[in-house]
mmCIF file of C-alpha atoms in Angstrom:
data_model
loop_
_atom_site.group_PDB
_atom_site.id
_atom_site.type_symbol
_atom_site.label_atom_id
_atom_site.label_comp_id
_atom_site.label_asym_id
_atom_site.label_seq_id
_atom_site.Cartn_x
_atom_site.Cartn_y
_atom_site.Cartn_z
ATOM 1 C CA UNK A 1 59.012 14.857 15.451
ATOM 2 C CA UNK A 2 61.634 17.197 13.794
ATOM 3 C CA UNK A 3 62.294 14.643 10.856
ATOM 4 C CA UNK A 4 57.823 14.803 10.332
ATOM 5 C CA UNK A 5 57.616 18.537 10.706
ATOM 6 C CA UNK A 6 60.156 18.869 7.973
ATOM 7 C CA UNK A 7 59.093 16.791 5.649
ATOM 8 C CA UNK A 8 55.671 18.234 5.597
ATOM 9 C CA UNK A 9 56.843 21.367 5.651
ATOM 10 C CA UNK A 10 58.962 20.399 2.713
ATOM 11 C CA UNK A 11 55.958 19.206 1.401
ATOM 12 C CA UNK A 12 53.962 22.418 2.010
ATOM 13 C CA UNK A 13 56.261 24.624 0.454
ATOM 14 C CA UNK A 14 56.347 22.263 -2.614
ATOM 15 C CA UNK A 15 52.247 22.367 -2.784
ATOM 16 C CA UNK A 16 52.603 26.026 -2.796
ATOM 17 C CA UNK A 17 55.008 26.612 -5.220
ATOM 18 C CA UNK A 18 53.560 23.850 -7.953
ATOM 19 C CA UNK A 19 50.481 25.388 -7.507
ATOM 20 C CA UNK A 20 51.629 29.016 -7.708
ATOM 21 C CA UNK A 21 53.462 28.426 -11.019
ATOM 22 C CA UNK A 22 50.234 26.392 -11.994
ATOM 23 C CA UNK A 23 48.346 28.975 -11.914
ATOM 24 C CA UNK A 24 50.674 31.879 -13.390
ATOM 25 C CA UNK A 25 51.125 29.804 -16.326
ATOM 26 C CA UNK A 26 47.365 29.405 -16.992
ATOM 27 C CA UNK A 27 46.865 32.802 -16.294
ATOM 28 C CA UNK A 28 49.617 33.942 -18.494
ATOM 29 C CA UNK A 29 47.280 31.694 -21.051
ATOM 30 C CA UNK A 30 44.253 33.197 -19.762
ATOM 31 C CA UNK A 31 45.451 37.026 -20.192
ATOM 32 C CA UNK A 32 47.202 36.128 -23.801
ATOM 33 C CA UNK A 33 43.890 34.924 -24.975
ATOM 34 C CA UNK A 34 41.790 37.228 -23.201
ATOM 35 C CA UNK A 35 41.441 39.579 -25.627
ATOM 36 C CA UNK A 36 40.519 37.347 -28.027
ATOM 37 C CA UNK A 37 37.598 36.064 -25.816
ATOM 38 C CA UNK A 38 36.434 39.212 -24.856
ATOM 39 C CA UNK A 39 36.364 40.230 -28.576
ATOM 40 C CA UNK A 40 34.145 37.733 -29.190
ATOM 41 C CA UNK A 41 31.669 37.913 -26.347
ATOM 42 C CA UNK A 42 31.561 41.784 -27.139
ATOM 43 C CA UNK A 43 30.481 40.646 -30.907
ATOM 44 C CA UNK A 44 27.605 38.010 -29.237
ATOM 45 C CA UNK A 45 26.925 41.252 -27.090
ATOM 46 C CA UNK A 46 25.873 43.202 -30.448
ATOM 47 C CA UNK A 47 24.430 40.211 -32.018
ATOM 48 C CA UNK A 48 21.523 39.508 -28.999
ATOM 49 C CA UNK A 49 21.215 43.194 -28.335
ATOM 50 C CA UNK A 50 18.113 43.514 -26.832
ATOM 51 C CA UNK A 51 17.360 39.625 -26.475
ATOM 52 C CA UNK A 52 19.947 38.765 -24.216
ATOM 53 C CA UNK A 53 17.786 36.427 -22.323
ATOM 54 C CA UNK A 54 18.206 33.939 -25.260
ATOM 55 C CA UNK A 55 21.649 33.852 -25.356
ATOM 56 C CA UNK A 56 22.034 33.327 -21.509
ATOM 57 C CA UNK A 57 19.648 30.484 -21.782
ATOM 58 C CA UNK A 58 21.189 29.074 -25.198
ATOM 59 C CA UNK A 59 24.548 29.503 -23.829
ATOM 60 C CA UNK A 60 23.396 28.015 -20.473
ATOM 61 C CA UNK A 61 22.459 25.045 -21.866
ATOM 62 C CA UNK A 62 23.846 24.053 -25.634
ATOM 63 C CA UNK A 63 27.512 23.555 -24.037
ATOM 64 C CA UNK A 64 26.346 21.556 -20.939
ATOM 65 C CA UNK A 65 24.069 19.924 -23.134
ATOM 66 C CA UNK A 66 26.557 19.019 -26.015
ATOM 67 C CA UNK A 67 29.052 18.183 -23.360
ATOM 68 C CA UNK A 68 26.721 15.498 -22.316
ATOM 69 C CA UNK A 69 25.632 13.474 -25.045
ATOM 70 C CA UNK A 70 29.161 14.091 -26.513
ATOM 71 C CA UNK A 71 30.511 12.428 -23.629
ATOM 72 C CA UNK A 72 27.878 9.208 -23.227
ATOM 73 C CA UNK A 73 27.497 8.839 -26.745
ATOM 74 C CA UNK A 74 31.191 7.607 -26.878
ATOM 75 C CA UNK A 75 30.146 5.133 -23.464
ATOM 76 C CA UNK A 76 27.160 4.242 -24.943
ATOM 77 C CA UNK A 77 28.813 2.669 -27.669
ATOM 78 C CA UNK A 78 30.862 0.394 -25.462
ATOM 79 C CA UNK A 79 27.766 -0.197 -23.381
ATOM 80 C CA UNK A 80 25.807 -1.296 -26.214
ATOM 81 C CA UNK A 81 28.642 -3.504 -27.806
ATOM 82 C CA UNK A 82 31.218 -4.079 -25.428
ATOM 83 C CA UNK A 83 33.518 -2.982 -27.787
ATOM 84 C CA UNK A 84 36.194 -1.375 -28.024
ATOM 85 C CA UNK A 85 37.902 -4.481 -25.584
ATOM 86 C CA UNK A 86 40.218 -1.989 -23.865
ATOM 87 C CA UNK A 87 37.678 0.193 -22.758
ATOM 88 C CA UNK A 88 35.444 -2.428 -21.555
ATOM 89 C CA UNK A 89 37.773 -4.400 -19.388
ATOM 90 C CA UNK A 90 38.075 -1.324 -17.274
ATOM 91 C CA UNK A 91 34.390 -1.996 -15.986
ATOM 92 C CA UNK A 92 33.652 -1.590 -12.376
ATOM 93 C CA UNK A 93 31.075 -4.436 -11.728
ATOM 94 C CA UNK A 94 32.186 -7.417 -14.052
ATOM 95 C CA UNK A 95 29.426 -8.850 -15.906
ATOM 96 C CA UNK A 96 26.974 -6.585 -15.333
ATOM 97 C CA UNK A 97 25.731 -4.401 -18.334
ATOM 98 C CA UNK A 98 27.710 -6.451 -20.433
ATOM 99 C CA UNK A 99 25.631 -5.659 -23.048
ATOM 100 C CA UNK A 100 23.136 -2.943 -21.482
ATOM 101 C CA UNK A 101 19.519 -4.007 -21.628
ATOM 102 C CA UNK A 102 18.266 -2.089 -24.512
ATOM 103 C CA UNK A 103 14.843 -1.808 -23.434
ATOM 104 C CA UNK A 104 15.591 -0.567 -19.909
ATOM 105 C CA UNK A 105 18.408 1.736 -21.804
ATOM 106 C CA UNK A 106 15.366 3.047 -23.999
ATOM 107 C CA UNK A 107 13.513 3.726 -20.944
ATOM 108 C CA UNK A 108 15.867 5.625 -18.885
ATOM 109 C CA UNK A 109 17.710 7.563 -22.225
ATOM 110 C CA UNK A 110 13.926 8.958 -22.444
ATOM 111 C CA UNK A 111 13.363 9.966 -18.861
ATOM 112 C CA UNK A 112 16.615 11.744 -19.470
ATOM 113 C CA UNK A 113 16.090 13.798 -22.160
ATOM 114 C CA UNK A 114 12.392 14.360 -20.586
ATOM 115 C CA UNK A 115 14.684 16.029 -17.344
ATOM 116 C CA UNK A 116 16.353 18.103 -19.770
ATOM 117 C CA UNK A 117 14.189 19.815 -21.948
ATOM 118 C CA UNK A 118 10.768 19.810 -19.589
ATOM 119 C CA UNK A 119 12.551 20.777 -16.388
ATOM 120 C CA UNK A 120 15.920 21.895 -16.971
ATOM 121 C CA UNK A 121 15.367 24.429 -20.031
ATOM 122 C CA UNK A 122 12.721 26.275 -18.152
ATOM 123 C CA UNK A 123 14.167 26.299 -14.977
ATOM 124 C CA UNK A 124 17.248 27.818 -17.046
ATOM 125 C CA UNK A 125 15.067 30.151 -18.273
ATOM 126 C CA UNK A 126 13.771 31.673 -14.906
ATOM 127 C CA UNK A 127 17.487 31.482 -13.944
ATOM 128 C CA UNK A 128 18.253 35.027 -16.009
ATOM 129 C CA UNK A 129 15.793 36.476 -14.465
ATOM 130 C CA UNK A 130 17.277 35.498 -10.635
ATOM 131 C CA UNK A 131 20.679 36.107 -11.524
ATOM 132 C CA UNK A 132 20.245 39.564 -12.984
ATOM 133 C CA UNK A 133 18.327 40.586 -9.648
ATOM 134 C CA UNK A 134 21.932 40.645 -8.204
ATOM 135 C CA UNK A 135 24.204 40.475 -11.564
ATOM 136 C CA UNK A 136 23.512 40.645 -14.750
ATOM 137 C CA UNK A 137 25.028 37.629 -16.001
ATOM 138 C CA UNK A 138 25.825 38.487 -19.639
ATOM 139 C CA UNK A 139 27.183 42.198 -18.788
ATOM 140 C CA UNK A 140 30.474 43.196 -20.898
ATOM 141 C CA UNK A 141 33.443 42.484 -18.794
ATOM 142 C CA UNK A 142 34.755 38.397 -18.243
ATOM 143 C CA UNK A 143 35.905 37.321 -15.469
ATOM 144 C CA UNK A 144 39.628 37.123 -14.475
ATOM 145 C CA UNK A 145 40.632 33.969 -14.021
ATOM 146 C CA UNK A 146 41.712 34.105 -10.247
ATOM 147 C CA UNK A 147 38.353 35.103 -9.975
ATOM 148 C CA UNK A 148 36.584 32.097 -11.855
ATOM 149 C CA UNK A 149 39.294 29.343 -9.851
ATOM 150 C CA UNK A 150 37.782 31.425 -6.294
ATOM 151 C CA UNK A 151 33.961 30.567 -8.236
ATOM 152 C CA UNK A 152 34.391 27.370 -8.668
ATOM 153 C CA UNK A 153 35.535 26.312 -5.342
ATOM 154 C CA UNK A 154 32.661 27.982 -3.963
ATOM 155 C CA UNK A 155 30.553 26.452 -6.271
ATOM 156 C CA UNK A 156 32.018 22.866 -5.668
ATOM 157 C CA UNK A 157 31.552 23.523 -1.550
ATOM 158 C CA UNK A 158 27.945 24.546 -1.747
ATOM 159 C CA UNK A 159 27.319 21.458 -4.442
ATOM 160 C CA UNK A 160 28.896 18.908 -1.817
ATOM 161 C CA UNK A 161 26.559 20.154 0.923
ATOM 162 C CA UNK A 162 23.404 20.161 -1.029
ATOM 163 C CA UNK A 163 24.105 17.145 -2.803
ATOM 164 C CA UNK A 164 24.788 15.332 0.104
ATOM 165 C CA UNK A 165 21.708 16.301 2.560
ATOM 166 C CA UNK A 166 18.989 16.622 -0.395
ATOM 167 C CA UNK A 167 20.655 12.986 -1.252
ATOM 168 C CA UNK A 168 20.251 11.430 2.233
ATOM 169 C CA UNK A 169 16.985 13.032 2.900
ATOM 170 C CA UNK A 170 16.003 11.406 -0.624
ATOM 171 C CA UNK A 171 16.766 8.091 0.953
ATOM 172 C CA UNK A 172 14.619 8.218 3.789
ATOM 173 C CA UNK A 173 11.884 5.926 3.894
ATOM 174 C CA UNK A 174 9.329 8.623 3.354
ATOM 175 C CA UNK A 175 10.721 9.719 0.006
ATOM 176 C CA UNK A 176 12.525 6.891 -1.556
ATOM 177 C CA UNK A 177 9.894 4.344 -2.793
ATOM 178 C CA UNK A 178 7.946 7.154 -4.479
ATOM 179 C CA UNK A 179 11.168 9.139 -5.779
ATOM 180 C CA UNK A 180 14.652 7.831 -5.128
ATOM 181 C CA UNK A 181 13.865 4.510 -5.845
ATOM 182 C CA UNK A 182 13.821 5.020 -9.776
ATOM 183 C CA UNK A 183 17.225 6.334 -9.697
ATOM 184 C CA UNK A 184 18.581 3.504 -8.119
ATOM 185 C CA UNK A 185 16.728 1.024 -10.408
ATOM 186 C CA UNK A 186 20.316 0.938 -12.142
ATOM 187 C CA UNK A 187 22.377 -1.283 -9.398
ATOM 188 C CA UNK A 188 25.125 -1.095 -11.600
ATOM 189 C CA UNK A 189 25.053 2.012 -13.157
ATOM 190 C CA UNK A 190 25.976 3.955 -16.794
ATOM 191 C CA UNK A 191 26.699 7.304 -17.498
ATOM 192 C CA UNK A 192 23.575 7.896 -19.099
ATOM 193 C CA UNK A 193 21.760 7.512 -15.849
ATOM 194 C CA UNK A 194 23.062 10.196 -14.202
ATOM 195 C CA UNK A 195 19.966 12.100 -14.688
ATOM 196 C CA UNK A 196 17.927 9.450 -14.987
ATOM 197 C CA UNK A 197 15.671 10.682 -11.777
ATOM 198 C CA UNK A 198 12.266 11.294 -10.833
ATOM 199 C CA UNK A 199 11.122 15.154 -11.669
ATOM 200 C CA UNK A 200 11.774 15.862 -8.166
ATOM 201 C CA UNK A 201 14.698 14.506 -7.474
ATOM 202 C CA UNK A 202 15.966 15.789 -10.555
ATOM 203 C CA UNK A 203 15.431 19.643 -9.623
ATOM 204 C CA UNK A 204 16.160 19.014 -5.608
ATOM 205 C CA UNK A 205 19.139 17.016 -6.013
ATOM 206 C CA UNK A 206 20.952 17.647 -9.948
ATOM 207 C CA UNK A 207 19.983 21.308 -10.479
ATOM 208 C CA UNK A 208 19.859 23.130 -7.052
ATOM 209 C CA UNK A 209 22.513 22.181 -5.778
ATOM 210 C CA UNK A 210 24.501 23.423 -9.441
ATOM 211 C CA UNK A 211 22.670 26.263 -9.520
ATOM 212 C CA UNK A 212 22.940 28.022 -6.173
ATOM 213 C CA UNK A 213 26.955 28.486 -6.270
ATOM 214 C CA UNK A 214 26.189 30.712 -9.582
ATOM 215 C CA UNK A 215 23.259 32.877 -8.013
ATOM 216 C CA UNK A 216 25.244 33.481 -4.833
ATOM 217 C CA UNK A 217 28.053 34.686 -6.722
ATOM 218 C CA UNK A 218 26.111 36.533 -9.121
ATOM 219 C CA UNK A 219 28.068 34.623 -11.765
ATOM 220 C CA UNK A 220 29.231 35.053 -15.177
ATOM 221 C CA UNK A 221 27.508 33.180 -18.141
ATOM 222 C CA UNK A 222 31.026 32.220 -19.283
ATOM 223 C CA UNK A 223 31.014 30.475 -15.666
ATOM 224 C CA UNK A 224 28.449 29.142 -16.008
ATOM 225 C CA UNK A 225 28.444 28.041 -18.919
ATOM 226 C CA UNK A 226 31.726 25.805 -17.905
ATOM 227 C CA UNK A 227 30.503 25.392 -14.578
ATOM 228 C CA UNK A 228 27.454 23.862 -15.658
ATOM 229 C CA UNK A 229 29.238 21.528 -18.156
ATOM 230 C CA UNK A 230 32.117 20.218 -15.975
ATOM 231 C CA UNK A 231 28.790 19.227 -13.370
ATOM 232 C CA UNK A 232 27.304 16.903 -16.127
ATOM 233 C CA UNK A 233 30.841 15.921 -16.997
ATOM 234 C CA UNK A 234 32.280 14.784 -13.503
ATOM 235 C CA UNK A 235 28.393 12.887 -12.520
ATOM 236 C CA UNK A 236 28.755 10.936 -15.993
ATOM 237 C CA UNK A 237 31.804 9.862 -14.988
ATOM 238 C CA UNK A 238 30.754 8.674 -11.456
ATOM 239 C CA UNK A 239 28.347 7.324 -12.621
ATOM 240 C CA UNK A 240 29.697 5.503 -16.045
ATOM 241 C CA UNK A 241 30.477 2.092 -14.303
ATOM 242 C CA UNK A 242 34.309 2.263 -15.841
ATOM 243 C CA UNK A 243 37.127 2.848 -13.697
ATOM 244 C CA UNK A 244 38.846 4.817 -16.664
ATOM 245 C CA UNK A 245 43.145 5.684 -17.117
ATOM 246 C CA UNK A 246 43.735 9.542 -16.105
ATOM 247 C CA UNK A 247 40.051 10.371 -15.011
ATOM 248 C CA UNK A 248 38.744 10.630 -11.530
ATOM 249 C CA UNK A 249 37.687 7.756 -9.776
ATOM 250 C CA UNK A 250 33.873 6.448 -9.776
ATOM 251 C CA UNK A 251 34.567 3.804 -7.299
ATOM 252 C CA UNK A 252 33.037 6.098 -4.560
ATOM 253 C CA UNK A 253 29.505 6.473 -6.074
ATOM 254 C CA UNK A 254 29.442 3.159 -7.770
ATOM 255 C CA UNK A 255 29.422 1.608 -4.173
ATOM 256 C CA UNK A 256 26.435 3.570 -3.553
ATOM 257 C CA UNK A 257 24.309 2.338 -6.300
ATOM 258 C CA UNK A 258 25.614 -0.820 -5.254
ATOM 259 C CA UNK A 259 24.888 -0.995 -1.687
ATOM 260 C CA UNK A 260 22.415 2.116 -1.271
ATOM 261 C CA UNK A 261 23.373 3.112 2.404
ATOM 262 C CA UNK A 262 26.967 4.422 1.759
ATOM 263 C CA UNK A 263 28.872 7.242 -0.269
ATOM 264 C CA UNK A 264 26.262 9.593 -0.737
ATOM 265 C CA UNK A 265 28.436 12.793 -1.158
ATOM 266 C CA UNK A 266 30.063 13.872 -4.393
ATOM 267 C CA UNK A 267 33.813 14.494 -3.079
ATOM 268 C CA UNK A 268 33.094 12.631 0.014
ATOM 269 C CA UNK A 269 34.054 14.719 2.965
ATOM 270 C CA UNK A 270 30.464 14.745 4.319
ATOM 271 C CA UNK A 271 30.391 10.740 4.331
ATOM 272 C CA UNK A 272 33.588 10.678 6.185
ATOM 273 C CA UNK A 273 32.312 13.779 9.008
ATOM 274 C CA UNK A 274 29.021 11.598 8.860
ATOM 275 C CA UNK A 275 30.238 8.084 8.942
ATOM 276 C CA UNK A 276 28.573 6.944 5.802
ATOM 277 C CA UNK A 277 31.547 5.819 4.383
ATOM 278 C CA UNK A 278 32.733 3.269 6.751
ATOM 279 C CA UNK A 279 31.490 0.436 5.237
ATOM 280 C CA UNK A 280 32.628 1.667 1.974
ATOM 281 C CA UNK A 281 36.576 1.655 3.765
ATOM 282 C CA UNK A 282 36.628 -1.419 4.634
ATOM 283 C CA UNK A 283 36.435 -2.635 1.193
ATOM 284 C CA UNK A 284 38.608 -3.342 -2.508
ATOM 285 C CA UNK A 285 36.521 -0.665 -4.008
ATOM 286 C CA UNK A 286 37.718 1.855 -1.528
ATOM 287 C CA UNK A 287 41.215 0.727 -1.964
ATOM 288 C CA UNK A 288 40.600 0.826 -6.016
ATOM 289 C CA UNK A 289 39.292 4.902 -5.369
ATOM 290 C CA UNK A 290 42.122 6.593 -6.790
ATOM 291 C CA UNK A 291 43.463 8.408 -9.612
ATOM 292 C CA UNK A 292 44.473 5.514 -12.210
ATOM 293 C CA UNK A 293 47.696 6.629 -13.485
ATOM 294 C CA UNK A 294 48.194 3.632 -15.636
ATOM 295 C CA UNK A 295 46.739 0.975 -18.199
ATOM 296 C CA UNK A 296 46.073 -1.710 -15.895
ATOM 297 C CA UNK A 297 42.940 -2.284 -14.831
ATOM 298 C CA UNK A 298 42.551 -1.674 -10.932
ATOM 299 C CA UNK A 299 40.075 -4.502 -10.951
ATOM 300 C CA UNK A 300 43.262 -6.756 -11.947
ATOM 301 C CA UNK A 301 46.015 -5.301 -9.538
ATOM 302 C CA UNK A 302 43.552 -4.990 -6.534
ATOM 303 C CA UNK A 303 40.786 -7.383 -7.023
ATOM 304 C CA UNK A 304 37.856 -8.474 -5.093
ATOM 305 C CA UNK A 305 38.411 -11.293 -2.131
ATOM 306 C CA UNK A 306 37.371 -14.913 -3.951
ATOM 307 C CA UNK A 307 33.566 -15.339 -3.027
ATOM 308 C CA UNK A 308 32.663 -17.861 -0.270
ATOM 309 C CA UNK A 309 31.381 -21.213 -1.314
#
């Protein structure tokens, strides 16, 4: 008992201390350049005087945006060609999208940018408005950085819980033939798809749940700028269908386009209060959800039990 409490108190005290000279460090980055930020935003300031609606919703949504396609454009390559060979032998579901059907890539790359610039930019739009009823998102000072790490650990909380209920209410049989259902046309899924939704789903299930965190802190644009773009960032990569070296693991929500009835949190704490995981734990995949801190495929050094005859 002794011999336990000590080593995670050990253990503890070694958290807390990584994590405290973590975060001096960054903010000793954070402060050194923060003049140099804030001499710039002041200068965008006197540039949009008067109009700074349009910079809210520029800045809002170019940097998410760009993020985005930056970011699939480089899988979509290897989706489309299987090429390069040492990015494709990290794929999830082995001979699935191996290439991508180009005509139901066509369809869903469409629907996507049909989310994003019918639905997204002017719900964006009547987001200034919201925001400025509590904050006015684009006022002079930037936030500390302390204060932007205590943001976006709110903002990831109150994304898990929306996510996660607006998800499994999606999934009940009144609203999943008519909505969900088109999301999960993609069994195996690419990073692409990620907002590949119904118009419904896509502003009860992607946006809300991003956007909330940011109105109930009376956020920052700068926030939310980077807020916004990690989002699209972290569900491309659940979604991309590659269990990838040094990036988080998509293991957890590529079982749920799989299987449909499992996973359907982002970080997964809901599925394990809820139970919707258990299925999920009692497989390779669940063993293979972790932080790859190698080259070798996880599909190679944990794979799948031979199938039955």
């Amino acid at each position: 008992m002794r011999r336990t409490a000590f080593i995670l108190g050990s253990g503890l005290l070694l958290l807390v201390a990584v994590w405290n000279s973590l975060t001096w460090h960054l903010q000793r980055f954070w402060g050194a350049s923060g003049h140099f930020w804030q001499a710039q935003w002041e200068r965008l300031l006197l540039t949009f005087e008067g109009k700074e609606w349009v910079l809210f919703v520029t800045g809002a949504t170019y940097l998410p945006v760009l993020s985005f396609w930056t970011f699939n454009g480089l899988l979509l390559v290897v989706d489309t060609t299987g090429k390069p060979n040492f990015i494709s032998r990290y794929r999830i579901q082995a001979g699935k999208n191996d290439p991508v059907d180009p005509v139901k890539l066509r369809q869903s790359v469409r629907t996507v940018l049909l989310n994003q610039f019918l639905i997204s930019l002017p719900i964006v739009v009547l987001l200034y408005p919201t925001l400025k009823l509590w904050r006015d998102p684009c006022r002079r000072e930037l936030p500390t950085f302390h204060w932007f790490l205590l943001e976006l650990a709110i903002f990831t909380l109150i994304e898990e819980i929306m996510f996660y209920y607006s998800h499994r209410l999606l999934h009940h049989p009144m609203f999943y033939k008519k909505i969900h259902k088109k999301h999960h046309e993609w069994t195996a899924p690419i990073g692409v798809i990620s907002l590949y939704a119904h118009p419904v789903e896509h502003v009860v299930s992607n946006m809300l749940p991003a956007m909330v965190g940011p109105v109930v802190m009376g956020s920052h644009l700068s926030s939310i700028m980077v807020w916004f773009s990690l989002t699209l960032v972290v569900t491309t990569i659940s979604h991309c269908g590659y269990h990838l070296p040094f990036l988080p693991s998509p293991e957890f929500h590529d079982y749920h386009h799989l299987k449909f009835n499992q996973c359907y949190g982002v970080l997964g704490v809901l599925d394990h209060l809820h139970g919707t995981d258990t299925v999920f734990k009692q497989t390779k995949a669940y063993e293979r959800h972790i932080l790859l801190l190698g080259f070798t495929p996880l599909s190679e050094s944990i794979p799948d039990p031979p199938k039955m005859e």
